[in-house]
PDB file of C-alpha atoms in Angstrom:
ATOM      1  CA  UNK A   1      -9.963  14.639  -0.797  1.00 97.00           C
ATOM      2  CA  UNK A   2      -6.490  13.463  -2.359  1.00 98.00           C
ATOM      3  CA  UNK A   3      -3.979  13.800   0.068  1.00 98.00           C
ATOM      4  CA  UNK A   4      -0.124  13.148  -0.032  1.00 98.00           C
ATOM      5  CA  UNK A   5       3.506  13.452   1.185  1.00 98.00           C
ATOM      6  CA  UNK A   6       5.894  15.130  -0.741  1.00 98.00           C
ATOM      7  CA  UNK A   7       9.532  15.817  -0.828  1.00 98.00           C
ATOM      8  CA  UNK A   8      11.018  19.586  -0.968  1.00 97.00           C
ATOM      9  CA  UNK A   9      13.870  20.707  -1.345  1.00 94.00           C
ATOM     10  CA  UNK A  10      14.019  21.563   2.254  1.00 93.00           C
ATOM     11  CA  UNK A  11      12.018  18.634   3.620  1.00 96.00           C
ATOM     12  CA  UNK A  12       8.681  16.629   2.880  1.00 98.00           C
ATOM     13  CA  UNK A  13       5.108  18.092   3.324  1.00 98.00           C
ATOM     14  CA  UNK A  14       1.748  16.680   3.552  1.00 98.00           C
ATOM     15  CA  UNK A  15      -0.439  18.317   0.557  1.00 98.00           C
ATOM     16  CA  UNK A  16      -3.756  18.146  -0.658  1.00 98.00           C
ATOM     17  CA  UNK A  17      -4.647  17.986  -4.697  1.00 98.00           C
ATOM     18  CA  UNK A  18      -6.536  20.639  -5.498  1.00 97.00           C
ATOM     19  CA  UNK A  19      -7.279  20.745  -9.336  1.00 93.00           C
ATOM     20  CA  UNK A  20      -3.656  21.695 -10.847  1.00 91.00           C
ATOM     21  CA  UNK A  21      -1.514  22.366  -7.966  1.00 97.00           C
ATOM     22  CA  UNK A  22      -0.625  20.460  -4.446  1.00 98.00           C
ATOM     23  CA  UNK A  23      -1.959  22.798  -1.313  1.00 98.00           C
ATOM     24  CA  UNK A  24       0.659  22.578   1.153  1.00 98.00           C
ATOM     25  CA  UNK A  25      -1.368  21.165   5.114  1.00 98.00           C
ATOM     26  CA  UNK A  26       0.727  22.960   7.370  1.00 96.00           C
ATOM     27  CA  UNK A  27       2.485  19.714   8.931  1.00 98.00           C
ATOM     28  CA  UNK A  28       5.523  17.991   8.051  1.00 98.00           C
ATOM     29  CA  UNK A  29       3.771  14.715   6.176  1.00 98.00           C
ATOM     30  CA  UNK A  30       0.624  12.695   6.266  1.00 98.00           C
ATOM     31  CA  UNK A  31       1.401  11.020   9.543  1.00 98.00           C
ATOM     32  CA  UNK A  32       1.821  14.206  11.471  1.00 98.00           C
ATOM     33  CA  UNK A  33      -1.674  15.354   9.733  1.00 98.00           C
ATOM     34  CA  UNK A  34      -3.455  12.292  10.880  1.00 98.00           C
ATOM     35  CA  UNK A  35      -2.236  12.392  14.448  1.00 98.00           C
ATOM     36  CA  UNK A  36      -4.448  15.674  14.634  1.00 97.00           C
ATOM     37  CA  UNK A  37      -8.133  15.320  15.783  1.00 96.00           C
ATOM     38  CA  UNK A  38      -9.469  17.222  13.304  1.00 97.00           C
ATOM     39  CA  UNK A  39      -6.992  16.072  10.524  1.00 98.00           C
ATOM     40  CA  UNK A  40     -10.237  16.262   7.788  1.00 97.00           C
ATOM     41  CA  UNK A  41     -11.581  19.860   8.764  1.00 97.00           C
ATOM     42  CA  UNK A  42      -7.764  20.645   8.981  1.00 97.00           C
ATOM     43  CA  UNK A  43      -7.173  19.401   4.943  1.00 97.00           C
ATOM     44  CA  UNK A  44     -10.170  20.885   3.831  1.00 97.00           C
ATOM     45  CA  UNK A  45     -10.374  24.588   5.063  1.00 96.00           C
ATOM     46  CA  UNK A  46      -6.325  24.793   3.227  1.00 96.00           C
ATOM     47  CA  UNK A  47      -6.869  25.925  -0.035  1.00 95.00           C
ATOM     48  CA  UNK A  48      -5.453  27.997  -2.534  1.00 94.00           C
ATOM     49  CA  UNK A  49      -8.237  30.599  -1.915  1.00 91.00           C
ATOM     50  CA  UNK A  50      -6.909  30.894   1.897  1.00 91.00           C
ATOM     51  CA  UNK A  51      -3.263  31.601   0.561  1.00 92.00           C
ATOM     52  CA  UNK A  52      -1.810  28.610   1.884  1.00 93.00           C
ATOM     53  CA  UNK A  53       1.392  27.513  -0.113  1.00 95.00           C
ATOM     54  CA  UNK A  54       1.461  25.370  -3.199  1.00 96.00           C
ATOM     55  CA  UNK A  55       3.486  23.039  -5.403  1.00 97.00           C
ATOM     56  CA  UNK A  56       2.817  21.499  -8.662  1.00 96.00           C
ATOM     57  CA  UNK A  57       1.404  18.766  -9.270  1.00 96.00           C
ATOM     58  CA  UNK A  58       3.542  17.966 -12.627  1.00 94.00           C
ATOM     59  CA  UNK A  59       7.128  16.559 -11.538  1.00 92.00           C
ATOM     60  CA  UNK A  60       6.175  16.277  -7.368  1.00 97.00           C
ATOM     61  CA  UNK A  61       8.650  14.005  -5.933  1.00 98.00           C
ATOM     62  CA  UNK A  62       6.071  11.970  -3.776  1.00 98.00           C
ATOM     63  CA  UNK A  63       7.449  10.051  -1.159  1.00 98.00           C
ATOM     64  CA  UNK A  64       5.180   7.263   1.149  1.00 98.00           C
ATOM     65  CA  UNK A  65       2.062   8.411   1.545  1.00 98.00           C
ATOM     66  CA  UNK A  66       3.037   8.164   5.695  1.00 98.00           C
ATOM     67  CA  UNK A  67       6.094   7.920   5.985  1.00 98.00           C
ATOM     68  CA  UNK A  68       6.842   6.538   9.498  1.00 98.00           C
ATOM     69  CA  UNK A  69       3.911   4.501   9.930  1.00 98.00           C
ATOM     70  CA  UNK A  70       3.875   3.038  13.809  1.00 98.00           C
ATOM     71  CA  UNK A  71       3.281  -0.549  11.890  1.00 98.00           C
ATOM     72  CA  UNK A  72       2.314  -1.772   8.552  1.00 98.00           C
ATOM     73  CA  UNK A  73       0.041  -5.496   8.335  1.00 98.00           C
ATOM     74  CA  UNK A  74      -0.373  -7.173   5.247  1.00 98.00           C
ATOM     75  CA  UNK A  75      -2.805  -9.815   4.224  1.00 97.00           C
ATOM     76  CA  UNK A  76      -1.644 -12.457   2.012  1.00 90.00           C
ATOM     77  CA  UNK A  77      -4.067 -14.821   0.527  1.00 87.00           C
ATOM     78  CA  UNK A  78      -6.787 -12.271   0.338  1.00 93.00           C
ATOM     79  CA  UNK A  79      -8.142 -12.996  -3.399  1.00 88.00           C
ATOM     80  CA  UNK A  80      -9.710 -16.101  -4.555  1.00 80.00           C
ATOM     81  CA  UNK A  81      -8.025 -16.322  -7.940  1.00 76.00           C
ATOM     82  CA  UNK A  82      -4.253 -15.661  -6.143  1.00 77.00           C
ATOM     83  CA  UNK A  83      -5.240 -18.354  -3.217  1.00 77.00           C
ATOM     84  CA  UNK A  84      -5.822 -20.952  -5.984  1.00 81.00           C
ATOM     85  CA  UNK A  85      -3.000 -19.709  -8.409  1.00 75.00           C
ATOM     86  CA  UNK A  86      -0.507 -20.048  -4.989  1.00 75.00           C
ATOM     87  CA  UNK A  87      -1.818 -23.709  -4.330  1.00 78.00           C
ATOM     88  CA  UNK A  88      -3.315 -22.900  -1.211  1.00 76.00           C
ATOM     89  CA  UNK A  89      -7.135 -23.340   0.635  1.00 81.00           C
ATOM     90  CA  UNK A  90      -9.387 -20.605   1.330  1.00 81.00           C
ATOM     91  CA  UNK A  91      -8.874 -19.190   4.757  1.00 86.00           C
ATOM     92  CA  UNK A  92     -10.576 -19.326   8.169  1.00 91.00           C
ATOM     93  CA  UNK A  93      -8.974 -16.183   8.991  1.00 95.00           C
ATOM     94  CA  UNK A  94      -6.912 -13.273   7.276  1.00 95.00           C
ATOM     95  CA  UNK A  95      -3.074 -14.138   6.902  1.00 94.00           C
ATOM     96  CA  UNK A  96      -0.493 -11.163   8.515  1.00 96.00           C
ATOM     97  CA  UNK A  97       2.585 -10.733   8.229  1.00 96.00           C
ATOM     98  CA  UNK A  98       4.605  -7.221   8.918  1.00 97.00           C
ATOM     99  CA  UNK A  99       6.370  -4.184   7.124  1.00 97.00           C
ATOM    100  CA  UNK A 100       8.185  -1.942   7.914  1.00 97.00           C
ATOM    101  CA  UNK A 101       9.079   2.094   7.705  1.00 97.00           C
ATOM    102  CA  UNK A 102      12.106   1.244   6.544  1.00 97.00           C
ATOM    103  CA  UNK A 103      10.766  -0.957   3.745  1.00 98.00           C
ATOM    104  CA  UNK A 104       8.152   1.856   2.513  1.00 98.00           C
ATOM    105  CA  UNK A 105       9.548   4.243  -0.797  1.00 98.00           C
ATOM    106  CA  UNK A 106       7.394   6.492  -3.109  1.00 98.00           C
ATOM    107  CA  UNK A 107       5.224   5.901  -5.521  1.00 98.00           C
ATOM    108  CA  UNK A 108       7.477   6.658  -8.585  1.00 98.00           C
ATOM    109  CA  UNK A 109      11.472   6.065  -7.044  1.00 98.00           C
ATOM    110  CA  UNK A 110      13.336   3.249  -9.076  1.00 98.00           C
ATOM    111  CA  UNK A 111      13.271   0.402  -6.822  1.00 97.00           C
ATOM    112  CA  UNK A 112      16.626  -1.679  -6.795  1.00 96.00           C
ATOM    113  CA  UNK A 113      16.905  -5.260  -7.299  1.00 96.00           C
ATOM    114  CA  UNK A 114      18.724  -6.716  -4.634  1.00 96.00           C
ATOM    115  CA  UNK A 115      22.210  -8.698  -5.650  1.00 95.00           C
ATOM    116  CA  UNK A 116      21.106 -11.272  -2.940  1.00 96.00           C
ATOM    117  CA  UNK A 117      17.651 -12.347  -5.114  1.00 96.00           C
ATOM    118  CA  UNK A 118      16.835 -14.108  -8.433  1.00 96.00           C
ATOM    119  CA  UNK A 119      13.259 -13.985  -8.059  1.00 97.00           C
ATOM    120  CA  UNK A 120      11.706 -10.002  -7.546  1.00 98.00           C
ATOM    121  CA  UNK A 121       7.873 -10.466  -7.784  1.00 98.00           C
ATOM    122  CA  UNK A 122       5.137  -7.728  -7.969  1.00 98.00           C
ATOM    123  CA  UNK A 123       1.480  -7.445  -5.847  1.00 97.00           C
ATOM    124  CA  UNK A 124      -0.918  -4.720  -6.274  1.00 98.00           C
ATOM    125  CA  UNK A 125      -2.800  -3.972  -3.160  1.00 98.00           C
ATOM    126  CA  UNK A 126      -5.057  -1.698  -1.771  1.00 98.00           C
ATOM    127  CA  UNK A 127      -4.284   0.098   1.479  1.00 98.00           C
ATOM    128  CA  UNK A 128      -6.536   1.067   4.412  1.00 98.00           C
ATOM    129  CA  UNK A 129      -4.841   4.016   6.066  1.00 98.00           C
ATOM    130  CA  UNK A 130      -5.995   4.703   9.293  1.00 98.00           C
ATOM    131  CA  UNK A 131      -7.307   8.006  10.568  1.00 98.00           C
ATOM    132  CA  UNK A 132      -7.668   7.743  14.508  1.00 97.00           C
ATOM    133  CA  UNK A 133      -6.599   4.929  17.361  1.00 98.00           C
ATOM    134  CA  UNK A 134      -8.647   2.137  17.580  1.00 98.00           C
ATOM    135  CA  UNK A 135      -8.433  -1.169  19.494  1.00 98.00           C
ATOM    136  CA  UNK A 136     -10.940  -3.922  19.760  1.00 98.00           C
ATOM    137  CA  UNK A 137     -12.820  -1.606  17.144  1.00 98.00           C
ATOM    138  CA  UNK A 138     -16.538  -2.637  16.719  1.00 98.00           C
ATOM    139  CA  UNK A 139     -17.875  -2.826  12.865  1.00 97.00           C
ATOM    140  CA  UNK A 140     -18.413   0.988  13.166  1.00 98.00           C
ATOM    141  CA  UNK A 141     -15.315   2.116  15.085  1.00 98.00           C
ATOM    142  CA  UNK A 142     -13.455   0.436  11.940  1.00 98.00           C
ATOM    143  CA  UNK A 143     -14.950   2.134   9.459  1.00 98.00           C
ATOM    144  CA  UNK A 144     -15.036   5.535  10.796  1.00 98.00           C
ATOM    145  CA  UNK A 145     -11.428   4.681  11.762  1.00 98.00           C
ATOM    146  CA  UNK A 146     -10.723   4.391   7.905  1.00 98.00           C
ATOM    147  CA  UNK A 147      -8.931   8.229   6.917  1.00 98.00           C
ATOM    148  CA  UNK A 148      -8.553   6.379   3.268  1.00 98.00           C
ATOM    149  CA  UNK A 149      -6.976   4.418   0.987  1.00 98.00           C
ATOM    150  CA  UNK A 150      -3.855   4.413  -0.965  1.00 98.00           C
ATOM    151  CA  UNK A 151      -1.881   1.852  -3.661  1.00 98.00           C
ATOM    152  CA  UNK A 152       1.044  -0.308  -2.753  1.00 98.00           C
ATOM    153  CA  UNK A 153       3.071  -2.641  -4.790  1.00 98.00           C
ATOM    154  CA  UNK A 154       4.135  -5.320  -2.491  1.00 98.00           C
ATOM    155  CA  UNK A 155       7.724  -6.414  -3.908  1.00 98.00           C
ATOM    156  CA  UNK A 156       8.831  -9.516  -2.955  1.00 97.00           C
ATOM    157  CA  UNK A 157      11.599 -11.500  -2.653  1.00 97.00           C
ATOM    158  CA  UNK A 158      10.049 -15.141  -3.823  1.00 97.00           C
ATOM    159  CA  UNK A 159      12.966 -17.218  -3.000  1.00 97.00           C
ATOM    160  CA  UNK A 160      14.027 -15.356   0.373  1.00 97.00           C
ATOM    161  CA  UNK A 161      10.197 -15.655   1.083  1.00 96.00           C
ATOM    162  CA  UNK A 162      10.038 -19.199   0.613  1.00 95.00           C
ATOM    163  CA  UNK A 163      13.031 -20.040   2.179  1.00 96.00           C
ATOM    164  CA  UNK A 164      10.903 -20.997   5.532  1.00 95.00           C
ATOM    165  CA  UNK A 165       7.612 -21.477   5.963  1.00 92.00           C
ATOM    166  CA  UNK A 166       6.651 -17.753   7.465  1.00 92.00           C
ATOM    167  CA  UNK A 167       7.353 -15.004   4.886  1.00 92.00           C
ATOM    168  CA  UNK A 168       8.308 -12.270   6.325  1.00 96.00           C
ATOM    169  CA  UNK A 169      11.771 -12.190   5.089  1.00 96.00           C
ATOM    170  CA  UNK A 170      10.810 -12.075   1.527  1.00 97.00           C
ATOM    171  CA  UNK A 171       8.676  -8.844   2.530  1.00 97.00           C
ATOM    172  CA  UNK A 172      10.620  -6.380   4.043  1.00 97.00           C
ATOM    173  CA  UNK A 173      13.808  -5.250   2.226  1.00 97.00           C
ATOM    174  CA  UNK A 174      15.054  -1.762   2.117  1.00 97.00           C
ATOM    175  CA  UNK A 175      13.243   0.390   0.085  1.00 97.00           C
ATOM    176  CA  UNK A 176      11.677  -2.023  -1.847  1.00 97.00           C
ATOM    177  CA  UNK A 177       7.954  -0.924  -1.458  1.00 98.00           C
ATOM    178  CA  UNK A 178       6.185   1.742  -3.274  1.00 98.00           C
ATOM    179  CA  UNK A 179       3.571   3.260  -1.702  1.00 98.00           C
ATOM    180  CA  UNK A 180       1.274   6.037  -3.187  1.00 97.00           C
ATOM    181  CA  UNK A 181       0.761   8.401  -4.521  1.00 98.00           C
ATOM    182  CA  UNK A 182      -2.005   9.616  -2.990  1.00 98.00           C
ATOM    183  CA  UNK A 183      -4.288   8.777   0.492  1.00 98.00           C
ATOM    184  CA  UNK A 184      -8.025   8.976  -0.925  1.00 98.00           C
ATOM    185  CA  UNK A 185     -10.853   9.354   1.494  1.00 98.00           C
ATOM    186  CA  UNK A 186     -13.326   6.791   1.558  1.00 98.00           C
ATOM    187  CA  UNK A 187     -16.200   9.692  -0.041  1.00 97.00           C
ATOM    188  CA  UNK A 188     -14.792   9.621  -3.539  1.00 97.00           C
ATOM    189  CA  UNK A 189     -14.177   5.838  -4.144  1.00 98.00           C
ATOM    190  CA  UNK A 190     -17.691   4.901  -2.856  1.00 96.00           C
ATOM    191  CA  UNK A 191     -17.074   4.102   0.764  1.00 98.00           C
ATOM    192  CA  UNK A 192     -15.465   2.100   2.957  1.00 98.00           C
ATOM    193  CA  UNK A 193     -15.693  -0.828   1.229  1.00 97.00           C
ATOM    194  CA  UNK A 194     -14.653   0.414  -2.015  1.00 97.00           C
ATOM    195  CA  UNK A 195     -15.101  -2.280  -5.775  1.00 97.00           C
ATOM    196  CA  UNK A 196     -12.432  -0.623  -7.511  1.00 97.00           C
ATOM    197  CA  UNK A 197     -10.017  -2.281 -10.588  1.00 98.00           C
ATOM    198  CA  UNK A 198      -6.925  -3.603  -9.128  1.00 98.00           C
ATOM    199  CA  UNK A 199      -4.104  -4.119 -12.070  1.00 98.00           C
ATOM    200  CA  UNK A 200      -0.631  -4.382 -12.844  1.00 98.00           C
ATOM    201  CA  UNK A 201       1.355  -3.868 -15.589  1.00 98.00           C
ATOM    202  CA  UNK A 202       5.551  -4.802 -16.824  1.00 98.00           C
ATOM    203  CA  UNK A 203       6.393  -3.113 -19.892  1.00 98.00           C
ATOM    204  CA  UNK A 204       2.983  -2.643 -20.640  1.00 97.00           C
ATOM    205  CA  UNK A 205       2.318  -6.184 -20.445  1.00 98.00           C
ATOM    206  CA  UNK A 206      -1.137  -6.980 -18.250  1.00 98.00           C
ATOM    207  CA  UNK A 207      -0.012  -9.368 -15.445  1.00 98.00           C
ATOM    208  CA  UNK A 208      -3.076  -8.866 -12.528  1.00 97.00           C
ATOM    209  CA  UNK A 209      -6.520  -7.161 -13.322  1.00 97.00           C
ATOM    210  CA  UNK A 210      -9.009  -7.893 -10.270  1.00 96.00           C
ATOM    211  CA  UNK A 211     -11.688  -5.907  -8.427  1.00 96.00           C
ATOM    212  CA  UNK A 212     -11.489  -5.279  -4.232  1.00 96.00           C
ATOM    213  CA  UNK A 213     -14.995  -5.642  -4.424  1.00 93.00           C
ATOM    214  CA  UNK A 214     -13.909  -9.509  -4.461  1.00 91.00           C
ATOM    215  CA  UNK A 215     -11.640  -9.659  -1.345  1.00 94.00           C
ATOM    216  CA  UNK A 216     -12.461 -12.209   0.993  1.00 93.00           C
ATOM    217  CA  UNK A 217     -11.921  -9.700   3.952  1.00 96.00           C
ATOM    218  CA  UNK A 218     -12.560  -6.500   3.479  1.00 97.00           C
ATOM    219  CA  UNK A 219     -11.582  -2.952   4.677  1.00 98.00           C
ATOM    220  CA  UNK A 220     -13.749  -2.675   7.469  1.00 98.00           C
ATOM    221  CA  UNK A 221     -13.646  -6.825   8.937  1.00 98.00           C
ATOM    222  CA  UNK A 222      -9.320  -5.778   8.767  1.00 98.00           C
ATOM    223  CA  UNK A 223      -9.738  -3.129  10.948  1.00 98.00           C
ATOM    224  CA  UNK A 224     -12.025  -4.885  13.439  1.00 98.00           C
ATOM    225  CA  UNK A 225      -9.604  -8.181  13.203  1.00 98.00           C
ATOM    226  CA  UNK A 226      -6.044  -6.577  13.367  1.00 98.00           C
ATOM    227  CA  UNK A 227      -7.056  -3.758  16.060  1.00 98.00           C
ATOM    228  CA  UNK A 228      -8.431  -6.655  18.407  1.00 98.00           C
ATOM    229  CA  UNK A 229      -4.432  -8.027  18.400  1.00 98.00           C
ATOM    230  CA  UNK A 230      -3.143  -4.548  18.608  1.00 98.00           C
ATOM    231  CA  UNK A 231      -3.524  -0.952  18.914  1.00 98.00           C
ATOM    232  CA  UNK A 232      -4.164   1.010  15.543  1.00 98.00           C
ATOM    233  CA  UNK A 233      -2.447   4.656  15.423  1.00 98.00           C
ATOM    234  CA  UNK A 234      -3.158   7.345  12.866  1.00 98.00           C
ATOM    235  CA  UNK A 235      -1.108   6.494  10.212  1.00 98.00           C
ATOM    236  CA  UNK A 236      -0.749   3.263  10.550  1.00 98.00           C
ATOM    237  CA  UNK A 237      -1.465   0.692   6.795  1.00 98.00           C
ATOM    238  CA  UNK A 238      -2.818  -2.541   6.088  1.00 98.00           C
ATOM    239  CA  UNK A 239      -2.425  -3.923   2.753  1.00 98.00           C
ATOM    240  CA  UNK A 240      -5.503  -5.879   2.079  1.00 98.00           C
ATOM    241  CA  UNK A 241      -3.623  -8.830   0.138  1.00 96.00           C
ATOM    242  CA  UNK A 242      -3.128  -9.347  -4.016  1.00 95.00           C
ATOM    243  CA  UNK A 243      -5.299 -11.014  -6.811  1.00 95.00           C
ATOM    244  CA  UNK A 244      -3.974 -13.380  -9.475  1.00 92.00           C
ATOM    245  CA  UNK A 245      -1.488 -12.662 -11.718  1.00 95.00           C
ATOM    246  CA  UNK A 246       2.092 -12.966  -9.950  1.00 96.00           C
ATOM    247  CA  UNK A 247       4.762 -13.878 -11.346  1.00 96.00           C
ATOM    248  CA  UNK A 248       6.142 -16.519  -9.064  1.00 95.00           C
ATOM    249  CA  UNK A 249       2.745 -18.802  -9.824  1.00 92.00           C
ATOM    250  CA  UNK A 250       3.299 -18.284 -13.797  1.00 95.00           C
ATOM    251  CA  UNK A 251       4.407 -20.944 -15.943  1.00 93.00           C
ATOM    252  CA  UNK A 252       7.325 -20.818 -16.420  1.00 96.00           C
ATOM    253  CA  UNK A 253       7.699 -18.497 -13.877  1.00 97.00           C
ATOM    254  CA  UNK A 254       8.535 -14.800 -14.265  1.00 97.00           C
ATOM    255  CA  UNK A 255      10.510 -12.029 -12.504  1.00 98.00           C
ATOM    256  CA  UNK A 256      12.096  -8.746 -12.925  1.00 97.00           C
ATOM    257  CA  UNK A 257      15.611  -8.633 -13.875  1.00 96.00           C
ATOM    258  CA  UNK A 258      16.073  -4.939 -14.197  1.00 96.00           C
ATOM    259  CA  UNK A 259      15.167  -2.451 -16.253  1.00 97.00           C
ATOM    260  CA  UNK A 260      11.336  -2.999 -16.220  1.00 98.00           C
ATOM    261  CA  UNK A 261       8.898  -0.157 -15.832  1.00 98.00           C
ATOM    262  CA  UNK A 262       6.121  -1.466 -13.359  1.00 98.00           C
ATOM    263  CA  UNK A 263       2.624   0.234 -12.944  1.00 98.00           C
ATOM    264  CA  UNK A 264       0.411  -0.668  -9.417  1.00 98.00           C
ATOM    265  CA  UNK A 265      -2.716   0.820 -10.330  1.00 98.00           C
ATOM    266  CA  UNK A 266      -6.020   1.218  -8.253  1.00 98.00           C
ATOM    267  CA  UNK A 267      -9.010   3.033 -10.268  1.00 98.00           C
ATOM    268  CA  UNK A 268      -9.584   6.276  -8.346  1.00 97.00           C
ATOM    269  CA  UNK A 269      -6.300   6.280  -6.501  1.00 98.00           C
ATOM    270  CA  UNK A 270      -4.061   6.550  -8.833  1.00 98.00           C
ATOM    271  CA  UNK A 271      -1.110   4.745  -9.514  1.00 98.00           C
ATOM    272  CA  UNK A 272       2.845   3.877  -8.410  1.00 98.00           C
ATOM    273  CA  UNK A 273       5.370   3.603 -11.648  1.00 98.00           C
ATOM    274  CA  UNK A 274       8.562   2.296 -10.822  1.00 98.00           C
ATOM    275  CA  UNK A 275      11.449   0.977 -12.984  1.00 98.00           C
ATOM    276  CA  UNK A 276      13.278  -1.949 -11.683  1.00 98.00           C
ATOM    277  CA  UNK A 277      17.088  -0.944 -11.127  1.00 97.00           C
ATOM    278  CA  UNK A 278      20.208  -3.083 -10.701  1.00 88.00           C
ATOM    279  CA  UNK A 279      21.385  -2.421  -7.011  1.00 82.00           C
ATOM    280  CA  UNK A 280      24.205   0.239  -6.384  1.00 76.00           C
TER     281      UNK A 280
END
């Protein structure tokens, strides 16, 4: 299934794509889907054939695919080619840092270019969107805890980032992350530890092009590691980390000024297309 969160006129709903049109879930978004037991036999019996409501597909205003995630983790250094391209060693153990709601937009708003930053980066990632709580998960509590997986561009401030050694400050701006369009279960990307093209584009331009067949940690070893620190919740991300191809380890270095149309793309998932904005 292709799930999502849209916005209404009225308010958002969590849909389901169903060839041309969006079937509206019965709940409110994606995160108040997941929190429900039976979330998957819940999406599947709505259909247009039951006379559930619908929306279409062409012009949906998709916002986060959750929108009020309890947490999001990222992964940085996840990707051989990026580790390198960054300087860096491979590592022991994943690298997390933190997101959050507030940070999250969807998969095609404009995101604005802070006044405050000269250096606006891109990241493709693949995200594991959990399905059902999970702590100290065991190899197969994580990957049944895996509801799907989604695309997120992982903006970033390079030279609030690098202004100390931890990054989170470079991460977590208002509005500043795309996430969507659409949560896809793991049965039609080939599993829970999906190989899938990774890529972005500026302009058109190719900057990354990678596979997540290739991440050092994958879907499944995430889950196990990050729900062993703390409690996973339906709803709840974890971007699994970008390949090569940012702009900040370019030469000379590149970043979005404004006015830039950038495509996240995941093969399968689909893809988030934002233009880069001046800040109002």
């Amino acid at each position: 299934m292709k799930l999502a969160t849209i916005r209404t006129p009225d308010a958002t709903r969590a849909v389901k794509l169903e060839g041309s049109v969006l079937v509206d879930l019965g709940e409110a978004d994606l995160g108040t889907l997941l929190a429900q037991p039976d979330w998957a036999g819940i999406a599947a019996a709505r259909t247009v054939a039951s006379g559930a409501a619908t929306y279409d597909v062409e012009g949906a205003d998709f916002a986060p695919v959750v929108p009020q995630p309890s947490k999001v983790i990222c992964v940085g250094h996840n990707y051989s080619g990026h580790i390198k391209e960054m300087g860096r060693e491979l590592p022991s153990y994943p690298t997390l840092f933190p997101k959050f709601a507030d940070t999250l937009t969807g998969a095609n708003d404009p995101i604005e270019k802070p006044a405050e930053t000269g250096a606006l980066d891109w990241e493709v990632e693949l995200v594991v969107v959990i399905g059902k709580p999970v702590r100290r998960a065991s190899e197969d509590e994580a990957a049944a805890a895996i509801a799907g997986f989604t695309v997120m561009n992982d903006v970033s401030m390079r030279d609030w980032q690098f202004r100390t050694i931890e990054w989170t400050q470079g991460k977590i701006w208002d509005s500043s992350t795309p996430v969507g369009p659409y949560l896809v279960t793991p049965d039609e990307v080939g599993g829970v530890r999906p190989a899938l093209e990774v890529s972005t584009t500026v302009d058109g331009r190719v900057m990354q092009r990678d596979n997540t067949g290739t991440l050092l940690f994958d879907p499944v070893f995430l889950v196990r590691y990050v729900s062993t620190i703390t409690r996973l919740n339906p709803g709840d991300l974890i971007a699994t980390g970008t390949p090569a191809g940012v702009g900040h380890a370019r030469d000379p270095k590149i970043y979005l000024a404004g006015g830039e149309t950038v495509v996240t793309e995941i093969a399968g998932l689909g893809a988030c297309t934002n233009v880069i904005v001046e800040e109002s």
